[in-house]
C-alpha positions as YAML, in Angstrom:
chain: A
units: angstrom
residues:
- id: 1
  name: MET
  ca: [17.63, -16.98, -3.21]
- id: 2
  name: SER
  ca: [19.52, -13.43, -3.16]
- id: 3
  name: ARG
  ca: [18.23, -11.09, -0.31]
- id: 4
  name: PHE
  ca: [16.75, -8.82, -2.90]
- id: 5
  name: SER
  ca: [16.57, -8.73, -6.58]
- id: 6
  name: PHE
  ca: [14.31, -7.10, -9.16]
- id: 7
  name: SER
  ca: [14.06, -8.52, -12.99]
- id: 8
  name: ILE
  ca: [11.68, -7.12, -15.74]
- id: 9
  name: SER
  ca: [10.57, -9.49, -18.06]
- id: 10
  name: ALA
  ca: [8.59, -7.58, -20.45]
- id: 11
  name: THR
  ca: [7.34, -3.65, -20.92]
- id: 12
  name: ASP
  ca: [4.92, -1.75, -22.74]
- id: 13
  name: GLY
  ca: [5.33, 1.40, -23.21]
- id: 14
  name: ALA
  ca: [6.47, 2.90, -19.55]
- id: 15
  name: ALA
  ca: [4.73, -0.36, -18.24]
- id: 16
  name: ARG
  ca: [6.88, -3.18, -16.47]
- id: 17
  name: THR
  ca: [6.02, -6.68, -15.59]
- id: 18
  name: GLY
  ca: [8.60, -8.70, -13.83]
- id: 19
  name: THR
  ca: [9.70, -10.66, -10.19]
- id: 20
  name: ILE
  ca: [11.25, -9.18, -7.05]
- id: 21
  name: SER
  ca: [12.88, -12.02, -5.39]
- id: 22
  name: MET
  ca: [13.40, -12.03, -1.71]
- id: 23
  name: LEU
  ca: [14.31, -15.03, 0.89]
- id: 24
  name: ARG
  ca: [10.84, -15.59, 1.99]
- id: 25
  name: GLY
  ca: [9.60, -15.46, -1.92]
- id: 26
  name: GLU
  ca: [8.98, -13.96, -4.86]
- id: 27
  name: ILE
  ca: [6.42, -10.95, -5.39]
- id: 28
  name: ARG
  ca: [5.15, -10.80, -9.10]
- id: 29
  name: THR
  ca: [4.46, -7.09, -10.60]
- id: 30
  name: PRO
  ca: [2.96, -5.07, -10.84]
- id: 31
  name: ALA
  ca: [1.71, -5.92, -7.06]
- id: 32
  name: PHE
  ca: [-1.00, -4.85, -4.86]
- id: 33
  name: MET
  ca: [-0.13, -5.35, -1.29]
- id: 34
  name: PRO
  ca: [-3.18, -5.99, 1.14]
- id: 35
  name: VAL
  ca: [-2.85, -3.70, 4.26]
- id: 36
  name: GLY
  ca: [-2.27, -5.57, 7.47]
- id: 37
  name: THR
  ca: [-2.75, -2.53, 9.85]
- id: 38
  name: ALA
  ca: [-2.56, -4.39, 13.15]
- id: 39
  name: ALA
  ca: [-1.31, -7.78, 12.01]
- id: 40
  name: THR
  ca: [-4.41, -8.81, 10.04]
- id: 41
  name: VAL
  ca: [-5.88, -7.93, 6.96]
- id: 42
  name: LYS
  ca: [-9.24, -7.22, 8.64]
- id: 43
  name: ALA
  ca: [-11.87, -9.85, 8.14]
- id: 44
  name: MET
  ca: [-9.57, -12.30, 6.42]
- id: 45
  name: LYS
  ca: [-7.26, -15.31, 6.95]
- id: 46
  name: PRO
  ca: [-3.89, -15.10, 6.18]
- id: 47
  name: ALA
  ca: [-4.30, -18.36, 3.95]
- id: 48
  name: ASP
  ca: [-7.26, -16.86, 2.12]
- id: 49
  name: VAL
  ca: [-5.31, -13.85, 1.29]
- id: 50
  name: ARG
  ca: [-2.82, -15.88, -0.15]
- id: 51
  name: SER
  ca: [-5.41, -17.65, -2.22]
- id: 52
  name: ALA
  ca: [-6.58, -14.93, -3.83]
- id: 53
  name: GLY
  ca: [-3.22, -14.11, -5.14]
- id: 54
  name: ALA
  ca: [-1.33, -11.68, -2.94]
- id: 55
  name: ASP
  ca: [2.54, -12.32, -2.84]
- id: 56
  name: ILE
  ca: [3.14, -9.64, -0.32]
- id: 57
  name: LEU
  ca: [1.18, -7.77, 2.56]
- id: 58
  name: LEU
  ca: [1.92, -4.55, 4.43]
- id: 59
  name: GLY
  ca: [2.30, -3.78, 7.92]
- id: 60
  name: ASN
  ca: [1.69, -0.52, 9.82]
- id: 61
  name: THR
  ca: [4.49, 0.36, 11.92]
- id: 62
  name: TYR
  ca: [2.80, 3.58, 13.72]
- id: 63
  name: HIS
  ca: [-0.22, 0.93, 14.59]
- id: 64
  name: LEU
  ca: [1.87, -2.08, 15.57]
- id: 65
  name: MET
  ca: [4.62, -0.06, 17.55]
- id: 66
  name: LEU
  ca: [1.53, 1.37, 19.90]
- id: 67
  name: ARG
  ca: [-0.59, -1.86, 20.25]
- id: 68
  name: PRO
  ca: [0.69, -4.39, 20.73]
- id: 69
  name: GLY
  ca: [4.08, -2.79, 20.68]
- id: 70
  name: ALA
  ca: [7.11, -3.88, 18.25]
- id: 71
  name: GLU
  ca: [9.26, -5.22, 21.36]
- id: 72
  name: ARG
  ca: [6.26, -7.59, 22.30]
- id: 73
  name: VAL
  ca: [6.05, -8.70, 18.70]
- id: 74
  name: ALA
  ca: [9.68, -9.35, 18.56]
- id: 75
  name: ARG
  ca: [9.57, -11.75, 21.87]
- id: 76
  name: LEU
  ca: [6.64, -13.59, 20.02]
- id: 77
  name: GLY
  ca: [8.94, -14.64, 16.96]
- id: 78
  name: ALA
  ca: [8.55, -11.40, 14.65]
- id: 79
  name: LEU
  ca: [5.54, -10.43, 12.72]
- id: 80
  name: HIS
  ca: [5.42, -13.32, 10.36]
- id: 81
  name: ALA
  ca: [5.01, -15.89, 13.00]
- id: 82
  name: PHE
  ca: [2.91, -13.74, 15.22]
- id: 83
  name: MET
  ca: [0.21, -13.22, 12.34]
- id: 84
  name: GLY
  ca: [0.82, -16.80, 10.43]
- id: 85
  name: TRP
  ca: [1.93, -15.01, 7.17]
- id: 86
  name: GLU
  ca: [5.27, -16.76, 5.84]
- id: 87
  name: ARG
  ca: [5.60, -14.76, 3.01]
- id: 88
  name: PRO
  ca: [7.08, -11.08, 2.51]
- id: 89
  name: ILE
  ca: [5.97, -8.07, 4.53]
- id: 90
  name: LEU
  ca: [6.70, -4.37, 3.57]
- id: 91
  name: THR
  ca: [6.42, -1.91, 6.91]
- id: 92
  name: ASP
  ca: [5.53, 1.64, 6.16]
- id: 93
  name: SER
  ca: [7.78, 4.08, 8.26]
- id: 94
  name: GLY
  ca: [4.98, 5.31, 10.42]
- id: 95
  name: GLY
  ca: [5.39, 8.75, 9.09]
- id: 96
  name: TYR
  ca: [2.13, 9.12, 7.62]
- id: 97
  name: GLN
  ca: [0.16, 8.13, 10.49]
- id: 98
  name: VAL
  ca: [1.93, 10.25, 12.64]
- id: 99
  name: MET
  ca: [1.03, 13.23, 10.72]
- id: 100
  name: SER
  ca: [-2.55, 12.17, 10.09]
- id: 101
  name: LEU
  ca: [-3.81, 10.51, 13.38]
- id: 102
  name: SER
  ca: [-1.83, 11.89, 16.02]
- id: 103
  name: ASP
  ca: [-2.23, 15.03, 18.17]
- id: 104
  name: LEU
  ca: [-0.18, 17.53, 19.25]
- id: 105
  name: THR
  ca: [2.43, 16.53, 16.71]
- id: 106
  name: LYS
  ca: [5.79, 18.47, 16.48]
- id: 107
  name: VAL
  ca: [8.36, 17.85, 13.83]
- id: 108
  name: THR
  ca: [12.00, 18.69, 14.53]
- id: 109
  name: GLU
  ca: [14.97, 17.75, 13.12]
- id: 110
  name: GLU
  ca: [15.25, 14.49, 15.60]
- id: 111
  name: GLY
  ca: [12.09, 13.28, 14.30]
- id: 112
  name: VAL
  ca: [8.33, 13.56, 15.14]
- id: 113
  name: ALA
  ca: [7.01, 13.80, 18.82]
- id: 114
  name: PHE
  ca: [3.27, 12.92, 19.22]
- id: 115
  name: LYS
  ca: [0.26, 12.07, 21.49]
- id: 116
  name: SER
  ca: [-1.18, 8.31, 20.45]
- id: 117
  name: HIS
  ca: [-4.55, 8.51, 19.05]
- id: 118
  name: LEU
  ca: [-5.38, 5.27, 21.62]
- id: 119
  name: ASP
  ca: [-4.77, 6.64, 24.86]
- id: 120
  name: GLY
  ca: [-2.78, 9.91, 24.76]
- id: 121
  name: SER
  ca: [0.56, 8.85, 25.58]
- id: 122
  name: ARG
  ca: [3.70, 10.71, 24.40]
- id: 123
  name: HIS
  ca: [6.34, 9.15, 22.11]
- id: 124
  name: MET
  ca: [8.90, 10.05, 19.39]
- id: 125
  name: ILE
  ca: [9.71, 8.45, 16.15]
- id: 126
  name: SER
  ca: [12.82, 9.37, 14.35]
- id: 127
  name: PRO
  ca: [14.55, 8.04, 11.56]
- id: 128
  name: GLU
  ca: [16.39, 5.50, 13.82]
- id: 129
  name: ARG
  ca: [13.39, 4.48, 16.15]
- id: 130
  name: SER
  ca: [11.23, 3.91, 12.99]
- id: 131
  name: ILE
  ca: [14.26, 1.31, 11.59]
- id: 132
  name: GLU
  ca: [14.54, 0.02, 14.83]
- id: 133
  name: ILE
  ca: [10.68, -0.71, 14.99]
- id: 134
  name: GLN
  ca: [10.25, -2.39, 11.39]
- id: 135
  name: ARG
  ca: [13.72, -4.56, 12.39]
- id: 136
  name: LEU
  ca: [11.97, -5.71, 15.39]
- id: 137
  name: LEU
  ca: [8.60, -6.38, 13.64]
- id: 138
  name: GLY
  ca: [10.93, -8.58, 11.10]
- id: 139
  name: SER
  ca: [10.13, -6.66, 8.30]
- id: 140
  name: ASP
  ca: [11.20, -7.83, 4.73]
- id: 141
  name: ILE
  ca: [11.19, -4.49, 2.99]
- id: 142
  name: VAL
  ca: [11.65, -1.66, 5.32]
- id: 143
  name: MET
  ca: [10.79, 1.92, 4.51]
- id: 144
  name: ALA
  ca: [12.77, 5.03, 5.02]
- id: 145
  name: PHE
  ca: [11.23, 7.85, 7.74]
- id: 146
  name: ASP
  ca: [9.96, 10.62, 5.83]
- id: 147
  name: GLN
  ca: [8.04, 13.87, 6.17]
- id: 148
  name: LEU
  ca: [4.82, 14.00, 4.28]
- id: 149
  name: VAL
  ca: [3.17, 17.94, 3.84]
- id: 150
  name: PRO
  ca: [-0.02, 18.68, 1.77]
- id: 151
  name: THR
  ca: [0.00, 19.51, -1.60]
- id: 152
  name: THR
  ca: [-1.93, 22.35, -0.62]
- id: 153
  name: SER
  ca: [1.50, 23.73, 1.55]
- id: 154
  name: SER
  ca: [3.44, 26.67, -0.09]
- id: 155
  name: ARG
  ca: [6.19, 25.65, -1.99]
- id: 156
  name: ASP
  ca: [8.82, 26.98, 0.51]
- id: 157
  name: GLU
  ca: [6.96, 24.19, 2.89]
- id: 158
  name: GLN
  ca: [7.15, 21.64, 0.64]
- id: 159
  name: ALA
  ca: [10.82, 22.14, -0.37]
- id: 160
  name: ALA
  ca: [11.62, 22.00, 3.58]
- id: 161
  name: ALA
  ca: [9.87, 18.83, 4.08]
- id: 162
  name: MET
  ca: [11.39, 17.34, 1.20]
- id: 163
  name: GLU
  ca: [14.85, 18.70, 2.35]
- id: 164
  name: ARG
  ca: [14.29, 17.11, 5.50]
- id: 165
  name: SER
  ca: [13.06, 13.91, 4.00]
- id: 166
  name: MET
  ca: [16.36, 13.25, 2.49]
- id: 167
  name: ARG
  ca: [18.51, 13.66, 5.49]
- id: 168
  name: TRP
  ca: [16.00, 11.39, 7.32]
- id: 169
  name: ALA
  ca: [16.94, 8.91, 4.37]
- id: 170
  name: LYS
  ca: [20.22, 9.19, 4.94]
- id: 171
  name: ARG
  ca: [19.86, 8.40, 8.59]
- id: 172
  name: SER
  ca: [17.38, 5.85, 7.75]
- id: 173
  name: ARG
  ca: [20.00, 3.96, 5.33]
- id: 174
  name: ASP
  ca: [23.25, 4.37, 8.09]
- id: 175
  name: ALA
  ca: [20.45, 2.80, 11.02]
- id: 176
  name: PHE
  ca: [19.13, -0.02, 8.59]
- id: 177
  name: ASP
  ca: [22.59, -0.71, 7.91]
- id: 178
  name: GLU
  ca: [23.60, -1.30, 11.35]
- id: 179
  name: GLY
  ca: [21.52, -4.11, 11.93]
- id: 180
  name: ALA
  ca: [23.66, -6.28, 10.48]
- id: 181
  name: GLU
  ca: [21.60, -9.63, 10.57]
- id: 182
  name: HIS
  ca: [18.55, -7.94, 9.47]
- id: 183
  name: ALA
  ca: [20.11, -6.12, 6.55]
- id: 184
  name: GLY
  ca: [21.50, -9.10, 5.56]
- id: 185
  name: ARG
  ca: [17.90, -10.54, 4.73]
- id: 186
  name: ALA
  ca: [15.73, -7.59, 4.20]
- id: 187
  name: ALA
  ca: [15.68, -4.57, 1.80]
- id: 188
  name: LEU
  ca: [15.26, -0.84, 2.28]
- id: 189
  name: PHE
  ca: [12.85, 1.55, 0.11]
- id: 190
  name: GLY
  ca: [13.42, 5.34, 0.02]
- id: 191
  name: ILE
  ca: [10.71, 7.50, -0.50]
- id: 192
  name: GLN
  ca: [10.49, 10.40, -3.01]
- id: 193
  name: GLN
  ca: [8.66, 13.82, -1.95]
- id: 194
  name: GLY
  ca: [8.00, 17.14, -3.21]
- id: 195
  name: ALA
  ca: [4.41, 17.26, -3.71]
- id: 196
  name: LEU
  ca: [3.38, 18.07, -7.36]
- id: 197
  name: ASP
  ca: [6.64, 20.04, -8.18]
- id: 198
  name: GLU
  ca: [8.58, 18.37, -10.95]
- id: 199
  name: GLY
  ca: [11.77, 20.43, -9.64]
- id: 200
  name: LEU
  ca: [11.57, 19.16, -5.96]
- id: 201
  name: ARG
  ca: [10.48, 15.57, -7.08]
- id: 202
  name: LYS
  ca: [13.83, 15.76, -9.47]
- id: 203
  name: ALA
  ca: [15.94, 16.97, -6.22]
- id: 204
  name: SER
  ca: [14.57, 14.28, -4.00]
- id: 205
  name: ALA
  ca: [15.00, 11.54, -6.44]
- id: 206
  name: ASP
  ca: [18.65, 12.63, -6.92]
- id: 207
  name: ALA
  ca: [19.38, 12.84, -3.38]
- id: 208
  name: LEU
  ca: [17.75, 9.06, -2.71]
- id: 209
  name: ILE
  ca: [19.78, 7.84, -5.75]
- id: 210
  name: ASP
  ca: [23.07, 9.19, -4.28]
- id: 211
  name: ILE
  ca: [22.12, 7.55, -0.79]
- id: 212
  name: GLY
  ca: [21.14, 4.51, -2.64]
- id: 213
  name: PHE
  ca: [18.41, 2.14, -2.11]
- id: 214
  name: ASP
  ca: [16.91, -1.34, -3.08]
- id: 215
  name: GLY
  ca: [13.31, 0.35, -4.37]
- id: 216
  name: TYR
  ca: [11.90, 3.61, -4.26]
- id: 217
  name: ALA
  ca: [8.61, 4.88, -3.45]
- id: 218
  name: VAL
  ca: [6.56, 7.73, -4.79]
- id: 219
  name: GLY
  ca: [4.99, 9.39, -1.70]
- id: 220
  name: GLY
  ca: [3.20, 12.38, -0.97]
- id: 221
  name: LEU
  ca: [0.37, 11.36, -3.43]
- id: 222
  name: ALA
  ca: [-3.53, 10.00, -3.25]
- id: 223
  name: VAL
  ca: [-3.97, 12.87, -0.41]
- id: 224
  name: GLY
  ca: [-6.64, 14.61, -1.84]
- id: 225
  name: GLU
  ca: [-5.18, 16.19, -4.88]
- id: 226
  name: GLY
  ca: [-7.24, 14.29, -7.56]
- id: 227
  name: GLN
  ca: [-6.37, 11.79, -10.20]
- id: 228
  name: GLU
  ca: [-5.52, 14.13, -12.92]
- id: 229
  name: ALA
  ca: [-2.92, 15.90, -10.88]
- id: 230
  name: MET
  ca: [-1.81, 12.48, -9.79]
- id: 231
  name: PHE
  ca: [-1.07, 11.14, -12.89]
- id: 232
  name: ALA
  ca: [0.48, 14.55, -14.01]
- id: 233
  name: CYS
  ca: [2.90, 14.07, -11.07]
- id: 234
  name: LEU
  ca: [3.64, 10.50, -12.15]
- id: 235
  name: ASP
  ca: [4.31, 11.66, -15.86]
- id: 236
  name: PHE
  ca: [7.56, 12.94, -14.71]
- id: 237
  name: ALA
  ca: [8.24, 11.64, -11.11]
- id: 238
  name: ALA
  ca: [8.48, 7.70, -12.18]
- id: 239
  name: ASP
  ca: [11.16, 8.76, -14.91]
- id: 240
  name: GLN
  ca: [13.11, 10.35, -12.10]
- id: 241
  name: LEU
  ca: [13.74, 7.13, -10.36]
- id: 242
  name: PRO
  ca: [15.95, 4.06, -11.35]
- id: 243
  name: ALA
  ca: [14.57, 1.72, -14.05]
- id: 244
  name: ASP
  ca: [16.35, -1.22, -12.58]
- id: 245
  name: ARG
  ca: [14.83, -0.99, -9.34]
- id: 246
  name: PRO
  ca: [11.03, -1.30, -8.04]
- id: 247
  name: ARG
  ca: [8.85, 1.54, -8.07]
- id: 248
  name: TYR
  ca: [6.15, 1.90, -5.35]
- id: 249
  name: LEU
  ca: [3.16, 4.15, -5.45]
- id: 250
  name: MET
  ca: [2.07, 4.58, -1.83]
- id: 251
  name: GLY
  ca: [-1.53, 4.56, -0.70]
- id: 252
  name: VAL
  ca: [-2.89, 3.78, -4.35]
- id: 253
  name: GLY
  ca: [-5.69, 2.99, -4.36]
- id: 254
  name: LYS
  ca: [-8.75, 2.99, -6.70]
- id: 255
  name: PRO
  ca: [-8.94, 0.65, -9.23]
- id: 256
  name: GLY
  ca: [-8.77, 3.37, -12.02]
- id: 257
  name: ASP
  ca: [-5.63, 4.99, -9.99]
- id: 258
  name: ILE
  ca: [-3.77, 1.68, -10.26]
- id: 259
  name: VAL
  ca: [-4.25, 0.76, -14.07]
- id: 260
  name: GLY
  ca: [-3.20, 4.67, -14.81]
- id: 261
  name: ALA
  ca: [-0.02, 4.41, -12.45]
- id: 262
  name: VAL
  ca: [0.66, 1.02, -14.01]
- id: 263
  name: GLU
  ca: [0.82, 2.67, -17.33]
- id: 264
  name: ARG
  ca: [3.10, 5.25, -15.94]
- id: 265
  name: GLY
  ca: [5.70, 2.89, -14.95]
- id: 266
  name: ILE
  ca: [4.64, 1.88, -11.20]
- id: 267
  name: ASP
  ca: [5.61, -1.62, -9.82]
- id: 268
  name: MET
  ca: [3.60, -1.42, -6.15]
- id: 269
  name: PHE
  ca: [0.70, -0.51, -4.69]
- id: 270
  name: ASP
  ca: [-1.15, -0.70, -1.43]
- id: 271
  name: CYS
  ca: [-4.51, 0.60, 0.10]
- id: 272
  name: VAL
  ca: [-7.10, 0.08, 2.54]
- id: 273
  name: LEU
  ca: [-9.87, 0.51, 0.13]
- id: 274
  name: PRO
  ca: [-11.05, -3.08, -0.87]
- id: 275
  name: THR
  ca: [-10.83, -4.22, 2.80]
- id: 276
  name: ARG
  ca: [-12.50, -1.06, 4.12]
- id: 277
  name: SER
  ca: [-14.98, -0.86, 1.55]
- id: 278
  name: GLY
  ca: [-15.94, -4.51, 2.14]
- id: 279
  name: ARG
  ca: [-16.49, -3.90, 5.63]
- id: 280
  name: THR
  ca: [-19.03, -0.91, 4.66]
- id: 281
  name: GLY
  ca: [-21.02, -2.75, 2.07]
- id: 282
  name: GLN
  ca: [-19.29, -1.76, -1.35]
- id: 283
  name: ALA
  ca: [-18.06, -4.31, -3.41]
- id: 284
  name: PHE
  ca: [-15.66, -3.61, -6.31]
- id: 285
  name: THR
  ca: [-16.85, -5.21, -9.91]
- id: 286
  name: SER
  ca: [-15.92, -5.33, -13.48]
- id: 287
  name: GLU
  ca: [-18.66, -3.00, -13.96]
- id: 288
  name: GLY
  ca: [-17.65, -0.81, -11.28]
- id: 289
  name: PRO
  ca: [-18.42, -0.84, -7.48]
- id: 290
  name: ILE
  ca: [-22.05, -1.49, -6.18]
- id: 291
  name: ASN
  ca: [-23.60, -0.96, -2.84]
- id: 292
  name: LEU
  ca: [-24.92, -4.20, -1.19]
- id: 293
  name: ARG
  ca: [-26.80, -1.86, 1.22]
- id: 294
  name: ASN
  ca: [-29.56, -0.94, -1.54]
- id: 295
  name: ALA
  ca: [-32.57, -2.43, -1.52]
- id: 296
  name: ARG
  ca: [-32.47, -3.37, -5.23]
- id: 297
  name: PHE
  ca: [-30.25, -6.29, -4.08]
- id: 298
  name: GLY
  ca: [-32.66, -7.77, -1.56]
- id: 299
  name: GLU
  ca: [-33.59, -10.57, -4.42]
- id: 300
  name: ASP
  ca: [-30.69, -10.58, -6.77]
- id: 301
  name: ARG
  ca: [-29.77, -14.22, -7.21]
- id: 302
  name: GLU
  ca: [-26.71, -13.05, -9.30]
- id: 303
  name: PRO
  ca: [-23.06, -13.40, -7.55]
- id: 304
  name: LEU
  ca: [-21.48, -10.15, -6.51]
- id: 305
  name: ASP
  ca: [-19.40, -10.01, -10.06]
- id: 306
  name: PRO
  ca: [-20.73, -12.48, -12.82]
- id: 307
  name: ALA
  ca: [-17.03, -11.96, -14.53]
- id: 308
  name: CYS
  ca: [-15.68, -13.07, -11.03]
- id: 309
  name: GLY
  ca: [-14.67, -16.95, -10.17]
- id: 310
  name: CYS
  ca: [-13.42, -16.25, -6.85]
- id: 311
  name: PRO
  ca: [-14.97, -18.36, -3.90]
- id: 312
  name: VAL
  ca: [-17.72, -15.96, -2.98]
- id: 313
  name: CYS
  ca: [-19.16, -15.43, -6.17]
- id: 314
  name: ARG
  ca: [-19.27, -19.17, -6.77]
- id: 315
  name: THR
  ca: [-21.20, -19.60, -3.85]
- id: 316
  name: TRP
  ca: [-23.46, -16.65, -2.64]
- id: 317
  name: SER
  ca: [-26.01, -14.50, -3.96]
- id: 318
  name: ARG
  ca: [-25.89, -10.76, -4.12]
- id: 319
  name: ALA
  ca: [-29.27, -11.28, -2.00]
- id: 320
  name: TYR
  ca: [-27.57, -13.15, 0.46]
- id: 321
  name: ILE
  ca: [-24.70, -10.71, 1.13]
- id: 322
  name: HIS
  ca: [-27.22, -8.08, 1.28]
- id: 323
  name: HIS
  ca: [-29.00, -9.50, 3.96]
- id: 324
  name: LEU
  ca: [-25.84, -10.19, 5.67]
- id: 325
  name: VAL
  ca: [-24.79, -6.42, 5.53]
- id: 326
  name: ARG
  ca: [-28.17, -5.18, 6.37]
- id: 327
  name: ALA
  ca: [-28.40, -7.40, 9.32]
- id: 328
  name: GLY
  ca: [-24.60, -6.58, 10.51]
- id: 329
  name: GLU
  ca: [-23.37, -10.25, 10.48]
- id: 330
  name: ILE
  ca: [-19.65, -10.69, 10.95]
- id: 331
  name: LEU
  ca: [-20.00, -12.88, 7.80]
- id: 332
  name: GLY
  ca: [-21.16, -10.09, 5.40]
- id: 333
  name: ALA
  ca: [-18.06, -7.88, 6.07]
- id: 334
  name: MET
  ca: [-15.86, -11.33, 5.65]
- id: 335
  name: LEU
  ca: [-17.49, -12.33, 2.27]
- id: 336
  name: MET
  ca: [-17.19, -8.86, 0.88]
- id: 337
  name: THR
  ca: [-13.82, -8.47, 1.81]
- id: 338
  name: GLU
  ca: [-12.51, -11.78, 0.39]
- id: 339
  name: HIS
  ca: [-14.42, -10.84, -2.92]
- id: 340
  name: ASN
  ca: [-12.68, -7.68, -3.09]
- id: 341
  name: ILE
  ca: [-9.17, -8.66, -2.20]
- id: 342
  name: ASN
  ca: [-9.86, -11.08, -5.23]
- id: 343
  name: PHE
  ca: [-10.95, -8.51, -7.51]
- id: 344
  name: TYR
  ca: [-7.62, -6.38, -6.87]
- id: 345
  name: GLN
  ca: [-5.38, -9.43, -7.24]
- id: 346
  name: GLN
  ca: [-7.27, -10.48, -10.51]
- id: 347
  name: LEU
  ca: [-6.86, -7.05, -11.68]
- id: 348
  name: MET
  ca: [-2.77, -7.09, -10.86]
- id: 349
  name: ALA
  ca: [-3.09, -10.63, -12.67]
- id: 350
  name: GLY
  ca: [-4.78, -8.83, -15.75]
- id: 351
  name: LEU
  ca: [-2.55, -5.86, -15.90]
- id: 352
  name: ARG
  ca: [0.78, -8.24, -15.69]
- id: 353
  name: ALA
  ca: [-0.41, -10.66, -18.61]
- id: 354
  name: ALA
  ca: [-1.24, -7.66, -20.91]
- id: 355
  name: ILE
  ca: [1.91, -6.14, -20.39]
- id: 356
  name: ALA
  ca: [3.48, -9.24, -21.13]
- id: 357
  name: GLU
  ca: [1.35, -9.90, -24.16]
- id: 358
  name: GLY
  ca: [2.00, -6.04, -25.21]
- id: 359
  name: GLN
  ca: [-1.67, -5.41, -25.13]
- id: 360
  name: LEU
  ca: [-1.56, -2.98, -22.15]
- id: 361
  name: GLY
  ca: [-3.43, -0.49, -23.97]
- id: 362
  name: ALA
  ca: [-6.34, -2.68, -25.26]
- id: 363
  name: PHE
  ca: [-6.72, -3.98, -21.49]
- id: 364
  name: ALA
  ca: [-6.92, -0.75, -20.12]
- id: 365
  name: SER
  ca: [-9.07, 0.83, -22.68]
- id: 366
  name: GLU
  ca: [-11.88, -2.21, -22.22]
- id: 367
  name: PHE
  ca: [-11.32, -1.81, -18.70]
- id: 368
  name: ARG
  ca: [-12.40, 1.95, -18.65]
- id: 369
  name: SER
  ca: [-15.12, 1.36, -20.73]
- id: 370
  name: ARG
  ca: [-16.57, -1.32, -18.56]
- id: 371
  name: TYR
  ca: [-15.67, 0.39, -15.15]
- id: 372
  name: SER
  ca: [-17.77, 3.06, -14.28]
- id: 373
  name: GLY
  ca: [-15.72, 4.35, -11.28]
- id: 374
  name: ARG
  ca: [-18.69, 5.85, -9.69]
- id: 375
  name: LYS
  ca: [-18.44, 6.49, -5.81]
- id: 376
  name: GLU
  ca: [-15.14, 4.31, -5.72]
- id: 377
  name: GLY
  ca: [-14.27, 5.99, -2.26]
- id: 378
  name: THR
  ca: [-10.84, 7.68, -1.62]
- id: 379
  name: SER
  ca: [-7.25, 6.29, -1.41]
- id: 380
  name: SER
  ca: [-4.87, 6.85, 1.55]
- id: 381
  name: GLU
  ca: [-1.45, 6.64, 1.53]
- id: 382
  name: ALA
  ca: [0.17, 3.76, 3.38]
- id: 383
  name: GLY
  ca: [-3.31, 2.37, 4.42]
- id: 384
  name: CYS
  ca: [-4.27, 4.77, 7.33]
...
């Protein structure tokens, strides 16, 4: 099998379905990557994540560099052996977490200096250090280091951050290529920036294409701009990226966001929403999200989702899971998370099948008519 290849097997409008082939296995697209922030998909065993249908996980560079440390993970056999997941892993660059979680962040051309949110220790992440950390972790898909600014920033601030991100993208490319053994079996994705501005997005895409990457991410969205603005941006941003490479929308997200983004040509997604919601009592169902803390579920004998055939829905009732959640039992978080991960993977399988059959429009219409989307929560880029 080749180091990295992407084949498109069918299209339906702008949507595509296909396969990313890597040494550690194939990734069916459109794909949703469960987030393994600290070398674990919270409340789930790797085998159960795989059984749900996940082909790839996401790991967080920022969190893993702080604890337990990238060098320690490398000494222990790298991330796959460390966490017991032998399929592909994508690692984010750490840029989003540095900006959103750290105190006293200082951005310079060299990189980002910051204080750890864990213990206040001082660190620096540069493009070179980000790539080094991801190499130590043994990442299969490495993300270039970038600078994210809010979509509410001035155009001058957005332009400056985008241009710096493109300079950092080139440094990330050079640093990745210097890791000969790792570069020979891994892939590198660039990240398009430019907020909601079509001109800035085009300039970013052109710069990334000139550098050359295995895949391309749309960054800087799902950070509070709202679905309408995000979709309006994707209407032009996705087409600015190469059609023969995977397109990854970082930090998305809500089921409705995923369906709309697939319709606009996006191939890969990640978000903490299904796992975080599971730990707080929210289950995703074909009729919309439900809060199992609500008293009305206290004697409800139905499964979480009568239309779902996952192990949780085949075995336990809403009443039992309501009891677990209200009692604070660990099993409640485990069952809720397992169901939510299964729901997301079933959604992706449905999208792939609909595209292959030329029925995406009907699939999306039926999904929207059934799925209320009430109180879904929010997406967050790169699964912070």
